[in-house]
XYZ file of C-alpha atoms in Angstrom:
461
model
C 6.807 7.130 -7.452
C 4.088 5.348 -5.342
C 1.796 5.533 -7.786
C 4.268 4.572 -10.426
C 4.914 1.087 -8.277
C 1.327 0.220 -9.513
C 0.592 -1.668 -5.798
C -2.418 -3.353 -4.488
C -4.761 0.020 -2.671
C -4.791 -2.214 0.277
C -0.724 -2.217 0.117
C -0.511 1.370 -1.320
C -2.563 2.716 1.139
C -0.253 0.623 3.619
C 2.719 2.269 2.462
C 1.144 5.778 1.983
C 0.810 5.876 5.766
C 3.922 4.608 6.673
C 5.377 7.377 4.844
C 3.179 9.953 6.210
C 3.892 8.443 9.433
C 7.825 8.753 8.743
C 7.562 12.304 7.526
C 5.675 13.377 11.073
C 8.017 11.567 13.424
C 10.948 11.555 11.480
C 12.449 14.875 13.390
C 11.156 13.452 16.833
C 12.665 10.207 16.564
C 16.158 11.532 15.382
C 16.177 13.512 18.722
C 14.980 11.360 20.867
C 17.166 8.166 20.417
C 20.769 8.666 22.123
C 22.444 5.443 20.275
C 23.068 7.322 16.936
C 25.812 10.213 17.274
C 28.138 12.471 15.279
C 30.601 9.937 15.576
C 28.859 6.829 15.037
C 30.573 4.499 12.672
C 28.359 2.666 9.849
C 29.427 -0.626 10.069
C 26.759 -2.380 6.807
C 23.826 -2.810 6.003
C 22.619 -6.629 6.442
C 20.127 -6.963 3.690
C 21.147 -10.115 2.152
C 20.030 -10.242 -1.012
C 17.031 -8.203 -2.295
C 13.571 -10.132 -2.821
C 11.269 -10.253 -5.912
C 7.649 -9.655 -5.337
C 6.361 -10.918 -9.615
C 3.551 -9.785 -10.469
C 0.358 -10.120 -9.282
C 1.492 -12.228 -6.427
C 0.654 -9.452 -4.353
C -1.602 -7.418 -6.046
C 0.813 -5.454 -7.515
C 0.965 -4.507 -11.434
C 4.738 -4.871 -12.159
C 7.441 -6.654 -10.823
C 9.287 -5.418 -7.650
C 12.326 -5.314 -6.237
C 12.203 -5.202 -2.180
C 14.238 -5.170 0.556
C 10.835 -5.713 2.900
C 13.187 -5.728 6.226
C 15.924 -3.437 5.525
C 18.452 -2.645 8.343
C 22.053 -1.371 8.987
C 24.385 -2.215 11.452
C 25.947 0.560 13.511
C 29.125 0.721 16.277
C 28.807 3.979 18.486
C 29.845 3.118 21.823
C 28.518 -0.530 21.216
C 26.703 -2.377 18.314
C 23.649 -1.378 17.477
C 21.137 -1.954 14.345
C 19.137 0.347 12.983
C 15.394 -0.848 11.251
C 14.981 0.544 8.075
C 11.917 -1.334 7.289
C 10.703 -1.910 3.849
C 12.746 -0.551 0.922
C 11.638 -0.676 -2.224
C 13.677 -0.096 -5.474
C 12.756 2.761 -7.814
C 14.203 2.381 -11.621
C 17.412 0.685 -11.585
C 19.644 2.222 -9.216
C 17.687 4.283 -6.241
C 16.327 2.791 -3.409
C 13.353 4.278 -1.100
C 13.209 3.759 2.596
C 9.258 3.829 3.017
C 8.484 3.822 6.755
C 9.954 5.391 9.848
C 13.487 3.757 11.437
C 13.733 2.060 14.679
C 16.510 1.489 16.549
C 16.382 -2.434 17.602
C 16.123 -3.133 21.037
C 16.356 -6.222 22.996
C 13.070 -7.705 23.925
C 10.995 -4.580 22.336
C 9.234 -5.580 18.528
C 9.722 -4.378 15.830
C 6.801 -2.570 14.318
C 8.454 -1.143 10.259
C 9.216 -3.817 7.551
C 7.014 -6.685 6.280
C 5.312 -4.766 3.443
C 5.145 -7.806 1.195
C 6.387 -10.325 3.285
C 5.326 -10.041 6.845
C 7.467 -11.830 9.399
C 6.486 -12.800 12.918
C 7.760 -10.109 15.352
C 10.679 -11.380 18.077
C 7.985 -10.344 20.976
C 4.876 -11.863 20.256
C 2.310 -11.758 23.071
C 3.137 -14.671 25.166
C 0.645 -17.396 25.762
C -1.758 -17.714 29.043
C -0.514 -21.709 29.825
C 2.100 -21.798 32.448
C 3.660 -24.873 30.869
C 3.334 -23.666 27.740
C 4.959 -20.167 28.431
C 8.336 -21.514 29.979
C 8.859 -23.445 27.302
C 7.541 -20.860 24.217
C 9.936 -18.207 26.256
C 13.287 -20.332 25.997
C 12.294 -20.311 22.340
C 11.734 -16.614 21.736
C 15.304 -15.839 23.758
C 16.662 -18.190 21.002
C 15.062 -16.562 18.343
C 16.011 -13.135 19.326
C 19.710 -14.311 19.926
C 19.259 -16.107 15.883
C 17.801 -12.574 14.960
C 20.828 -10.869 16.485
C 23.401 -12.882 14.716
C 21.627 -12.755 11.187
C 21.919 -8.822 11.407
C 26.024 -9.357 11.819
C 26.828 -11.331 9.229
C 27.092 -11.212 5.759
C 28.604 -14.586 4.955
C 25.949 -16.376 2.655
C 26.721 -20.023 4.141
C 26.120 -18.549 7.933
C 23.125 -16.628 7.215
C 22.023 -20.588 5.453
C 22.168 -21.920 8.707
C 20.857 -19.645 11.244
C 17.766 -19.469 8.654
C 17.268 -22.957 8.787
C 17.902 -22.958 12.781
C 15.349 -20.037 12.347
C 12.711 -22.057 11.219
C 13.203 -24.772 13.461
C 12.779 -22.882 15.985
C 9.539 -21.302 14.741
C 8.582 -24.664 14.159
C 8.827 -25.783 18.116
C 6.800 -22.584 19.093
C 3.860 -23.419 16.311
C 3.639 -26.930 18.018
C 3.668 -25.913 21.771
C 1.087 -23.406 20.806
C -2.856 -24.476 21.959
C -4.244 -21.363 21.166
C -5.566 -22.334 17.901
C -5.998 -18.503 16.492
C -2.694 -18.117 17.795
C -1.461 -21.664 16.231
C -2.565 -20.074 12.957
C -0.968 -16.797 13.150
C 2.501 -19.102 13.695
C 1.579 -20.671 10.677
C 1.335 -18.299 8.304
C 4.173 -16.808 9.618
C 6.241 -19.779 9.497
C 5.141 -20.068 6.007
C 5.760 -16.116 4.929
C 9.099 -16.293 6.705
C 11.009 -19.274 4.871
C 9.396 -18.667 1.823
C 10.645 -15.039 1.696
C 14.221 -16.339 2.980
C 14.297 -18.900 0.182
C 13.273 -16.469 -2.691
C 15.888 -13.457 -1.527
C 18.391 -16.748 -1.359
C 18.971 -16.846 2.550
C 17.561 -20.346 3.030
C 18.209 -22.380 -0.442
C 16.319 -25.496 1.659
C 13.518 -22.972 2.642
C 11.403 -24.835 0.170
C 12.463 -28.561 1.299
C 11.860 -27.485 4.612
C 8.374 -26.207 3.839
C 7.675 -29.717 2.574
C 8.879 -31.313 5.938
C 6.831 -29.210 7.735
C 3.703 -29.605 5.824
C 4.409 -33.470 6.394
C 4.837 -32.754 10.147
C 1.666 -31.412 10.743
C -0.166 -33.674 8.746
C 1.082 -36.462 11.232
C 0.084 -34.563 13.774
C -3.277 -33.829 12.655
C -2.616 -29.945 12.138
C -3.792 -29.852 8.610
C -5.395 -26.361 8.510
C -3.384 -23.933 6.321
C -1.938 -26.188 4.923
C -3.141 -24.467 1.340
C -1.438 -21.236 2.545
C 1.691 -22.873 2.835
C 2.050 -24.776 -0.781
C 0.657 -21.195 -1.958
C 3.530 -19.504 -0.782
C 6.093 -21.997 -1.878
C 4.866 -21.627 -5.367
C 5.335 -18.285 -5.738
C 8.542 -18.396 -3.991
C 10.077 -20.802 -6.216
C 8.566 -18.844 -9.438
C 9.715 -15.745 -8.085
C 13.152 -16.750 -7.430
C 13.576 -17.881 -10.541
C 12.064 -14.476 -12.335
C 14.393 -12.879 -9.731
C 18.149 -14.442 -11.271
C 16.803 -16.793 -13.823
C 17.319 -16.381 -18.032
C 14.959 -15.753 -20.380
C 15.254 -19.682 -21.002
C 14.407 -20.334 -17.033
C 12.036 -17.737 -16.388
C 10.197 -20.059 -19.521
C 10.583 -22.887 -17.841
C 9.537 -21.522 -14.447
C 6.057 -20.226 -16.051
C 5.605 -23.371 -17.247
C 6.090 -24.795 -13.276
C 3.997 -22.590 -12.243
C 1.082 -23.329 -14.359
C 1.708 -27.188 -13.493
C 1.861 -25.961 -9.837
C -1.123 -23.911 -10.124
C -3.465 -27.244 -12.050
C -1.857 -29.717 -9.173
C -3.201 -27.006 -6.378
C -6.276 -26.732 -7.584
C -6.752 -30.341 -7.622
C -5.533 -30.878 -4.463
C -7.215 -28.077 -2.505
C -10.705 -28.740 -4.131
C -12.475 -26.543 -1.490
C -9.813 -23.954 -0.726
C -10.705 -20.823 -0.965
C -7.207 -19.827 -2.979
C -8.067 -22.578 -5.482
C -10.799 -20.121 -6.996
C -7.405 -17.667 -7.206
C -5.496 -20.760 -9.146
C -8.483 -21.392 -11.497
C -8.883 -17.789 -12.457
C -5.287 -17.464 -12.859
C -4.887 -20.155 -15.324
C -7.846 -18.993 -17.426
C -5.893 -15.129 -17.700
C -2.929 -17.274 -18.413
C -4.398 -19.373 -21.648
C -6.151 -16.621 -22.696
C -3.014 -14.390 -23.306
C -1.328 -17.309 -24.651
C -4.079 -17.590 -27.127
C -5.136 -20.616 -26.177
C -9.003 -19.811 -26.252
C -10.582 -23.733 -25.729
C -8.273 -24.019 -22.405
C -8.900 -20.500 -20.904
C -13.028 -21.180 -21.363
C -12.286 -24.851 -19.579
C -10.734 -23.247 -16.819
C -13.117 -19.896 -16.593
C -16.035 -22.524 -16.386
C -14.573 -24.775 -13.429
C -13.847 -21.162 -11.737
C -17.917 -19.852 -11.742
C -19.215 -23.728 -10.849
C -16.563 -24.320 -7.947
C -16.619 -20.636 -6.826
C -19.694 -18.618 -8.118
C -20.088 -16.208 -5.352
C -16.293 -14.695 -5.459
C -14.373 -12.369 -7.165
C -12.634 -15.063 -8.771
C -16.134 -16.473 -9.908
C -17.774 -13.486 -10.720
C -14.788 -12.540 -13.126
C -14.378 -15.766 -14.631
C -18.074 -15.345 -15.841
C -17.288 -12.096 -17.187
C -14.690 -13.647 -19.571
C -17.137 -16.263 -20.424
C -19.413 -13.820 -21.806
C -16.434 -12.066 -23.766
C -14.804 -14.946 -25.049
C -18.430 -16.672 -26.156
C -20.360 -13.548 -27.085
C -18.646 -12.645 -30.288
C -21.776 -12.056 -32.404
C -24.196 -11.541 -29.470
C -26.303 -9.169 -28.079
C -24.292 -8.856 -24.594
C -25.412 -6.520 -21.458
C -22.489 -4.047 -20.292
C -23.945 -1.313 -17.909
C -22.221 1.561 -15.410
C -21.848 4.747 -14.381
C -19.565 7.728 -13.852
C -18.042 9.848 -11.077
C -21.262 12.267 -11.308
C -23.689 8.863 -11.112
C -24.634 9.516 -15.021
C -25.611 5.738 -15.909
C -24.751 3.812 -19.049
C -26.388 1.077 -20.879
C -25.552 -1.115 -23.994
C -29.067 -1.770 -24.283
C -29.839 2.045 -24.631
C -32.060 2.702 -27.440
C -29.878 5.731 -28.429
C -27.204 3.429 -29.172
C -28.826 1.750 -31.943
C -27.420 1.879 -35.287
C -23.916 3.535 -33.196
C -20.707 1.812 -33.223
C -19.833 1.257 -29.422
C -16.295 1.110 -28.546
C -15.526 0.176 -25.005
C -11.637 1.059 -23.786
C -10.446 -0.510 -20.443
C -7.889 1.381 -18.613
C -5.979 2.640 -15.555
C -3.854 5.643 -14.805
C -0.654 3.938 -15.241
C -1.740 2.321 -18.548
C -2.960 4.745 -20.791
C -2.147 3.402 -23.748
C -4.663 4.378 -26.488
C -6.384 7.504 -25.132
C -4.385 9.920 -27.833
C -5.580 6.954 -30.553
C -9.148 7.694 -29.376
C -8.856 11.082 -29.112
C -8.463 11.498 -32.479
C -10.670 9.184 -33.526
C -13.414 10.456 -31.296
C -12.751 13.123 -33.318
C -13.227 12.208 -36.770
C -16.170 9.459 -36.473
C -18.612 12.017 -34.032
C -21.194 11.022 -35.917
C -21.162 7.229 -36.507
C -19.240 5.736 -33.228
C -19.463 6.224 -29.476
C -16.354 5.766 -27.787
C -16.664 5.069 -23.558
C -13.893 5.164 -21.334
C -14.138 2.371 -18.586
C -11.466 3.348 -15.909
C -10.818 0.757 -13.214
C -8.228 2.439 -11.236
C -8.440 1.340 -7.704
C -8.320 5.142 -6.429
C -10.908 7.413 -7.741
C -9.309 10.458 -7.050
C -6.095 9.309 -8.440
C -8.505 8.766 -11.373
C -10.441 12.010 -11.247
C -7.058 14.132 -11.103
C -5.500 12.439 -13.854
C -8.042 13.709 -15.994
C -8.471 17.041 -14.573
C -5.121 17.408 -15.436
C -5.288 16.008 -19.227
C -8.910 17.363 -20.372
C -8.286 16.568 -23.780
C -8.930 13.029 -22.814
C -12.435 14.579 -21.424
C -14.138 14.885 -24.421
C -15.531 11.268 -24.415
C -17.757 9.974 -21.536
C -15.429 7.867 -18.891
C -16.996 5.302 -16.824
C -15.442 4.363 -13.491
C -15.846 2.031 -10.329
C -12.727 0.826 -8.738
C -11.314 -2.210 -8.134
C -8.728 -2.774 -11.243
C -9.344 -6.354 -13.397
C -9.448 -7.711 -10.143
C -12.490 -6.470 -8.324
C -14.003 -3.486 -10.141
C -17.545 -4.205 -11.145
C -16.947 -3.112 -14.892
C -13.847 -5.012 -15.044
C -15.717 -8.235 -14.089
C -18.677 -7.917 -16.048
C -16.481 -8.543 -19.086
C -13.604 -10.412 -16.769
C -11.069 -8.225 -18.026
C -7.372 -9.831 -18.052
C -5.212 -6.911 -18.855
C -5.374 -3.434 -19.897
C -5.518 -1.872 -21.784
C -8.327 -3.758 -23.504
C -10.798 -2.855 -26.261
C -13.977 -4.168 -27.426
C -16.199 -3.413 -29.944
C -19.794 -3.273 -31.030
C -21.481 -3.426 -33.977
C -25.023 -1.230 -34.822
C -27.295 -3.614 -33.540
C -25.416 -4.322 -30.177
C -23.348 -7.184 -30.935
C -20.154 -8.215 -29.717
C -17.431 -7.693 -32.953
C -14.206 -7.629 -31.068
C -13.500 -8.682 -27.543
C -9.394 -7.611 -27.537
C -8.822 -5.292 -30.595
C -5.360 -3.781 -31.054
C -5.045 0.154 -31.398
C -3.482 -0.685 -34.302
C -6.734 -1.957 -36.115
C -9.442 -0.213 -34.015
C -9.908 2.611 -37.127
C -9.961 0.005 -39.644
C -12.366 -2.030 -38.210
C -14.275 0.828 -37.589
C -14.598 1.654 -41.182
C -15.406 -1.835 -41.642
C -18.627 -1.658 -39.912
C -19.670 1.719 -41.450
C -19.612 0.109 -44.582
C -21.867 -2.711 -43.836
């Protein structure tokens, strides 16, 4: 199921220790705490509404549906409220706790939840200022009473308000604070927190409040982040709209976003997410087939940012998109270090096809199998697997060796960091390109569907 969720490794390998984590203590915990008893009485769970992490927001492949700070409210011989962390939805109807529970106590953080969305804990290490601590620890006895009431009710207009008095309140603390690593942590977190409230529809205003804020600190001269925060209040207001929106709306909102995304870059000139904007408008032209506009926006993505991912991928696509009929380089190696070259001099007068993949899109390998089959002698067919886990990668095929008997290529990273995903800046998978006898670029995104006949085009010739 994990694997199935198609996550960022940095995530996955987030949430594949949380749940080893919950598996080991589980048993401990359950005997340990004294709050939670035969005849405890469930009161609800106070989820709100679940949140919709889009794709590719946070590195993951798919849409997801998260409750990224589950908890349920219990009555044994008082209230209490269990943690359940971050819950993610499997297929339509079951729901996965992910991470260990805590049972919430007064003035103790809160270490499960925040997957996707971190959130600033209740307990955050108070500052060293005298002054500055009085005040900052009025505020976090506020914001642990706010907490406290948000868990107990369920009424949508209530929960409206005590996110908004929330905010405010994280607002005061980010201006006492002088610690300026600190400041930024506050930030972010001020940022993360409203935006997730407005997308799971706690805080409608999140996103008007966002804008206040950002005009707040640019009065007072705190202008750093500043990029983080319009980031996150695109996204939001895409997601939400992906999340209950119609096929008509979620239209419209893709068409937002891509205004959004050309009005960030513009404004953040030297921000390091603007590389992230520029590449993501030049994936977003390309699929729409709009070939001119994804080159214009590849190009500004390598001259702005040349040294990052972002860069290093747009140039990639520049040589697919502009190499058809060119001699282009394409080199890599397998699991075992075997090395491959287009420029190999055994490749001449060989059809080359090049397949893109991952283990959770392997579209195309039973097309290629077969066809692997019947052209032996005239076409070399290479696997380029960018799966972000090798292993995941190796097992898969240990486990289907049919799919062995062509060479496979690998170095992880997916489209958006693997080094044979960016050589060719790779949008989606599964992707195939083809070469003709001489080494030239045919076909930079041919369909499975007309691989075979294109094939025994070039035979012909």
């Amino acid at each position: 199921e994990l694997q199935g969720l198609k996550l960022d490794e940095e995530i996955a390998s987030d949430v594949r220790q949380r749940l080893m984590n919950a598996k080991s203590k589980f048993a401990e915990m359950a005997k340990s705490q004294k709050q939670i008893t035969t005849t405890t009485e469930w009161v609800h769970a106070s989820n709100g509404v679940p949140a919709m992490a889009p794709a590719g927001v946070h590195g993951n492949k798919i849409d997801l549906v998260v409750y990224d700070h589950a908890s349920a409210v219990f009555k044994s011989a008082d209230y209490g409220q269990l943690a359940l962390g971050t819950m993610i939805q499997i297929g339509l109807s079951n729901w996965r706790v992910t991470e260990l529970p805590e049972i919430v106590e007064e003035g103790k953080p809160i270490n499960n939840g925040g997957v996707l969305f971190p959130m600033p804990q209740l307990t955050p290490e108070l500052p060293t200022n005298e002054a500055e601590t009085s005040e900052i620890a009025k505020l976090y006895t506020k914001l642990s009473e706010l907490e406290k009431e948000l868990t107990a009710t369920e009424k949508s207009a209530e929960i409206a308000t005590l996110e908004e008095s929330k905010a405010e309140i994280l607002e005061k603390i980010f201006f006492l604070t002088e610690d300026a690593e600190r400041k930024q942590d506050w930030f972010e977190n001020i940022s993360d927190s409203v935006a997730s409230a407005y997308q799971s529809n706690r805080f409608p205003g999140g996103l008007k409040f966002l804008d206040g804020f950002a005009s707040r600190c640019e009065k007072s001269g705190d202008t750093k982040g500043l990029d983080y925060l319009r980031w996150r209040s695109i996204f939001a207001r895409y997601g939400r709209v992906i999340d209950i929106g119609n096929s008509r709306e979620r239209d419209a909102a893709l068409d937002q976003l891509v205004k959004d995304l050309i009005q960030f870059q513009a404004d953040f000139k030297t921000s390091s997410i603007a590389a992230d904007a520029l590449c993501q408008l030049g994936v977003h032209f390309e699929i729409s087939s709009d070939q001119d506009k994804a080159i214009e926006w590849y190009t500004q993505t390598t001259e702005r940012f040349p040294q990052t991912n972002f860069g290093k991928r747009a140039a990639g696509a520049l040589v697919r998109l502009q190499g058809k009929g060119k001699v282009v380089s394409f080199t890599g190696e397998d699991v075992k270090g075997s090395k491959f070259s287009l420029s190999d001099s055994r490749l001449r007068d060989k059809i080359v096809v090049l397949h893109f993949w991952e283990t959770w899109c392997t579209d195309g390998l039973e097309d290629i199998q077969r066809l692997v089959e019947k052209y032996k002698d005239d076409v070399v067919f290479i696997g380029c697997n960018i799966d972000k886990d090798t292993e995941e990668f190796k097992a898969y095929l240990a486990k289907n060796k049919d799919f062995s008997s062509w060479p496979h290529l690998h170095a992880p990273g997916s489209v958006e960091n693997s080094p044979l995903a960016q050589q060719f800046g790779i949008p989606s998978e599964p992707m195939v390109l083809i070469f003709d006898g001489e080494g030239k670029l045919v076909e930079s995104d041919i369909p499975f569907s007309d691989l075979e006949r294109e094939i025994e085009r070039l035979r012909r010739q």
